[in-house]
Amino acid sequence: MNIDYQLYLVTDEQTSEEELLPIVEKAVLGGVTAVQLREKHSEGKIFFEKAIKLKQLLAKFNVPLIINDRVDIALAVNAEGIHIGQKDLPLVEVKKIIPNSMIVGVSVQTEEQALVAQKEGADYIGVGTVFPTTTKPDAITMSFATLRKIVQAIHIPAVAIGGISLENVHQLSNVGVSGISVVSAIMKADDPKSAAQMLRNSFK
């Protein structure tokens, strides 16, 4: 699948299942191009049930579903992708388990991590944290110089992550990233569709 990473939505675990689907649908109508389901603390059954419903919704719009961390959930719902961090199951092991059609993204904070991810077969990387974020308050913010250096060192798509909002997204337009990843800017917006539209327009 040819993935468009331009506006990459990561869901908020605090969002109930009843709220999740309407918010995501509005966001997709506003221009979200990929959705990652992130459930760090959910039990497997709850994660699976959210994932299967989200997969059905996104399939109608031909928008890919990417599962955070849980390879078993990604396989169970036939998701388009899996996203892993530096402390998760190693990329080379993930690649042994998943079909060739499933993409893998890796979170990186350094040029070295980005180059290793690329060498081991990552389809894209998530780079950050680019701005302070309430989603991960202990995350270390990355300089724009480091972000540019990482992007220039690789040939796979890079998605900027961390604290991206309508107020600061324009700062990422000229650093070479393929897309932006957002959580609160859409998930907590009064109008997710409008928020998505404005984020895409500001990033272009």
Tab-separated table of C-alpha atoms in Angstrom:
chain	number	residue	atom	x	y	z
A	1	MET	CA	0.000	0.000	0.000
A	2	ASN	CA	1.293	3.439	-0.945
A	3	ILE	CA	0.887	5.434	2.264
A	4	ASP	CA	0.390	9.188	2.384
A	5	TYR	CA	1.925	10.359	5.673
A	6	GLN	CA	1.013	14.029	5.306
A	7	LEU	CA	-1.470	14.158	8.212
A	8	TYR	CA	-0.961	11.202	10.531
A	9	LEU	CA	-3.464	11.000	13.402
A	10	VAL	CA	-2.573	9.126	16.592
A	11	THR	CA	-5.569	8.326	18.781
A	12	ASP	CA	-5.857	9.256	22.436
A	13	GLU	CA	-6.400	6.316	24.782
A	14	GLN	CA	-8.579	8.473	27.025
A	15	THR	CA	-11.144	8.711	24.219
A	16	SER	CA	-14.006	6.260	24.749
A	17	GLU	CA	-14.955	3.764	22.045
A	18	GLU	CA	-18.229	5.652	21.504
A	19	GLU	CA	-16.353	8.930	20.911
A	20	LEU	CA	-13.444	7.439	18.971
A	21	LEU	CA	-15.143	6.510	15.706
A	22	PRO	CA	-17.060	9.798	15.205
A	23	ILE	CA	-13.930	11.850	15.922
A	24	VAL	CA	-11.782	9.806	13.541
A	25	GLU	CA	-14.411	9.900	10.796
A	26	LYS	CA	-14.647	13.696	11.005
A	27	ALA	CA	-10.845	13.932	11.013
A	28	VAL	CA	-10.575	11.770	7.898
A	29	LEU	CA	-13.195	13.892	6.156
A	30	GLY	CA	-11.018	16.879	7.052
A	31	GLY	CA	-7.928	15.390	5.449
A	32	VAL	CA	-6.274	12.881	7.796
A	33	THR	CA	-4.286	10.455	5.625
A	34	ALA	CA	-3.283	7.736	8.140
A	35	VAL	CA	-4.486	6.698	11.599
A	36	GLN	CA	-2.529	5.015	14.375
A	37	LEU	CA	-4.474	3.329	17.160
A	38	ARG	CA	-2.471	3.781	20.357
A	39	GLU	CA	-3.659	1.893	23.436
A	40	LYS	CA	-0.730	1.699	25.853
A	41	HIS	CA	-2.743	0.500	28.839
A	42	SER	CA	-5.786	-1.254	27.379
A	43	GLU	CA	-6.416	-4.949	27.804
A	44	GLY	CA	-6.000	-6.996	24.629
A	45	LYS	CA	-9.717	-7.564	24.082
A	46	ILE	CA	-10.561	-3.856	24.354
A	47	PHE	CA	-7.689	-2.944	22.040
A	48	PHE	CA	-8.827	-5.563	19.516
A	49	GLU	CA	-12.469	-4.423	19.582
A	50	LYS	CA	-11.475	-0.792	18.993
A	51	ALA	CA	-9.098	-1.844	16.242
A	52	ILE	CA	-11.589	-3.958	14.303
A	53	LYS	CA	-14.202	-1.187	14.345
A	54	LEU	CA	-11.661	1.431	13.356
A	55	LYS	CA	-10.409	-0.798	10.520
A	56	GLN	CA	-13.941	-1.122	9.141
A	57	LEU	CA	-14.463	2.638	9.299
A	58	LEU	CA	-11.147	3.545	7.665
A	59	ALA	CA	-11.564	0.957	4.906
A	60	LYS	CA	-14.515	2.984	3.591
A	61	PHE	CA	-12.185	5.940	3.042
A	62	ASN	CA	-9.153	3.896	1.920
A	63	VAL	CA	-7.177	5.292	4.871
A	64	PRO	CA	-4.622	2.927	6.439
A	65	LEU	CA	-4.839	1.732	10.040
A	66	ILE	CA	-1.533	1.474	11.888
A	67	ILE	CA	-1.377	-0.285	15.256
A	68	ASN	CA	0.955	0.963	17.977
A	69	ASP	CA	3.269	-1.666	19.520
A	70	ARG	CA	0.981	-4.698	19.420
A	71	VAL	CA	1.953	-6.950	16.515
A	72	ASP	CA	-0.695	-9.500	17.560
A	73	ILE	CA	-3.481	-6.918	17.285
A	74	ALA	CA	-2.169	-5.681	13.924
A	75	LEU	CA	-2.211	-9.237	12.571
A	76	ALA	CA	-5.601	-10.059	14.082
A	77	VAL	CA	-7.355	-7.128	12.389
A	78	ASN	CA	-5.260	-7.205	9.205
A	79	ALA	CA	-4.058	-3.647	9.770
A	80	GLU	CA	-2.008	-1.910	7.096
A	81	GLY	CA	0.829	-1.205	9.489
A	82	ILE	CA	2.512	-1.471	12.871
A	83	HIS	CA	4.455	1.241	14.706
A	84	ILE	CA	7.135	0.414	17.273
A	85	GLY	CA	9.389	2.317	19.648
A	86	GLN	CA	12.977	1.809	20.692
A	87	LYS	CA	11.931	-0.329	23.688
A	88	ASP	CA	9.467	-2.562	21.821
A	89	LEU	CA	10.014	-5.845	19.997
A	90	PRO	CA	13.032	-5.296	17.679
A	91	LEU	CA	12.255	-4.391	14.090
A	92	VAL	CA	14.079	-7.408	12.648
A	93	GLU	CA	11.900	-9.717	14.764
A	94	VAL	CA	8.713	-7.857	13.819
A	95	LYS	CA	9.587	-8.273	10.138
A	96	LYS	CA	9.795	-12.051	10.633
A	97	ILE	CA	6.224	-12.178	11.941
A	98	ILE	CA	4.272	-9.818	9.717
A	99	PRO	CA	3.390	-10.200	6.016
A	100	ASN	CA	5.411	-8.256	3.442
A	101	SER	CA	2.357	-6.126	2.714
A	102	MET	CA	2.314	-4.661	6.243
A	103	ILE	CA	4.346	-1.481	6.756
A	104	VAL	CA	6.458	-0.838	9.841
A	105	GLY	CA	7.232	2.525	11.379
A	106	VAL	CA	9.835	3.165	14.069
A	107	SER	CA	10.091	6.040	16.548
A	108	VAL	CA	13.561	7.601	16.600
A	109	GLN	CA	15.278	10.410	18.454
A	110	THR	CA	18.738	10.344	16.854
A	111	GLU	CA	20.372	10.079	13.444
A	112	GLU	CA	21.930	6.756	14.465
A	113	GLN	CA	18.546	5.280	15.383
A	114	ALA	CA	17.095	6.513	12.081
A	115	LEU	CA	19.873	4.920	10.043
A	116	VAL	CA	19.531	1.611	11.920
A	117	ALA	CA	15.748	1.622	11.376
A	118	GLN	CA	16.238	2.266	7.655
A	119	LYS	CA	18.884	-0.448	7.351
A	120	GLU	CA	16.666	-2.976	9.145
A	121	GLY	CA	13.752	-2.323	6.804
A	122	ALA	CA	11.540	0.337	8.353
A	123	ASP	CA	9.065	1.835	5.878
A	124	TYR	CA	9.010	5.182	7.669
A	125	ILE	CA	10.199	6.772	10.901
A	126	GLY	CA	8.500	8.961	13.481
A	127	VAL	CA	10.929	11.694	14.574
A	128	GLY	CA	10.605	13.702	17.744
A	129	THR	CA	9.697	15.096	20.117
A	130	VAL	CA	9.673	18.320	18.060
A	131	PHE	CA	7.654	20.452	20.509
A	132	PRO	CA	6.818	20.001	24.211
A	133	THR	CA	3.824	17.679	24.595
A	134	THR	CA	1.351	16.748	27.303
A	135	THR	CA	1.022	13.263	25.749
A	136	LYS	CA	4.615	12.473	26.797
A	137	PRO	CA	5.574	15.140	29.371
A	138	ASP	CA	8.974	13.544	30.090
A	139	ALA	CA	10.023	13.471	26.417
A	140	ILE	CA	13.120	15.440	25.426
A	141	THR	CA	12.434	18.116	22.812
A	142	MET	CA	14.533	17.874	19.648
A	143	SER	CA	16.159	20.872	17.946
A	144	PHE	CA	15.185	21.703	14.368
A	145	ALA	CA	18.834	21.272	13.392
A	146	THR	CA	18.736	17.666	14.631
A	147	LEU	CA	15.422	17.075	12.887
A	148	ARG	CA	16.820	18.331	9.557
A	149	LYS	CA	19.978	16.256	10.000
A	150	ILE	CA	17.949	13.075	10.544
A	151	VAL	CA	15.668	13.756	7.569
A	152	GLN	CA	18.643	14.424	5.285
A	153	ALA	CA	20.424	11.241	6.400
A	154	ILE	CA	17.687	8.848	5.235
A	155	HIS	CA	15.671	8.126	2.101
A	156	ILE	CA	12.516	6.743	3.743
A	157	PRO	CA	9.643	9.045	4.816
A	158	ALA	CA	9.960	10.847	8.149
A	159	VAL	CA	6.967	11.998	10.166
A	160	ALA	CA	7.456	14.713	12.796
A	161	ILE	CA	5.878	13.879	16.162
A	162	GLY	CA	5.310	15.624	19.467
A	163	GLY	CA	3.305	18.651	20.511
A	164	ILE	CA	2.300	19.708	16.990
A	165	SER	CA	-0.605	22.174	16.953
A	166	LEU	CA	-2.253	24.768	14.735
A	167	GLU	CA	-0.054	27.383	16.400
A	168	ASN	CA	3.288	25.781	15.522
A	169	VAL	CA	2.714	23.434	12.556
A	170	HIS	CA	3.827	26.055	10.007
A	171	GLN	CA	7.358	25.793	11.457
A	172	LEU	CA	7.616	22.263	10.031
A	173	SER	CA	6.784	23.139	6.440
A	174	ASN	CA	10.407	23.532	5.326
A	175	VAL	CA	12.343	20.932	7.329
A	176	GLY	CA	11.871	18.078	4.846
A	177	VAL	CA	9.494	15.802	6.751
A	178	SER	CA	6.884	13.852	4.762
A	179	GLY	CA	4.168	14.494	7.291
A	180	ILE	CA	3.088	15.518	10.756
A	181	SER	CA	1.722	13.313	13.507
A	182	VAL	CA	-0.846	14.808	15.875
A	183	VAL	CA	-2.906	13.674	18.841
A	184	SER	CA	-4.534	16.445	20.890
A	185	ALA	CA	-4.737	18.973	18.038
A	186	ILE	CA	-7.423	16.783	16.470
A	187	MET	CA	-8.627	14.360	19.155
A	188	LYS	CA	-9.445	17.182	21.585
A	189	ALA	CA	-10.598	19.730	19.011
A	190	ASP	CA	-14.146	21.056	19.155
A	191	ASP	CA	-14.370	20.420	15.402
A	192	PRO	CA	-12.005	17.593	14.344
A	193	LYS	CA	-12.809	18.021	10.647
A	194	SER	CA	-11.962	21.720	10.658
A	195	ALA	CA	-8.845	21.097	12.772
A	196	ALA	CA	-7.614	18.510	10.261
A	197	GLN	CA	-8.273	20.839	7.324
A	198	MET	CA	-6.372	23.715	8.952
A	199	LEU	CA	-3.436	21.492	9.947
A	200	ARG	CA	-3.044	20.193	6.394
A	201	ASN	CA	-3.297	23.664	4.900
A	202	SER	CA	-0.756	25.077	7.367
A	203	PHE	CA	1.713	22.238	6.791
A	204	LYS	CA	1.714	22.467	2.980
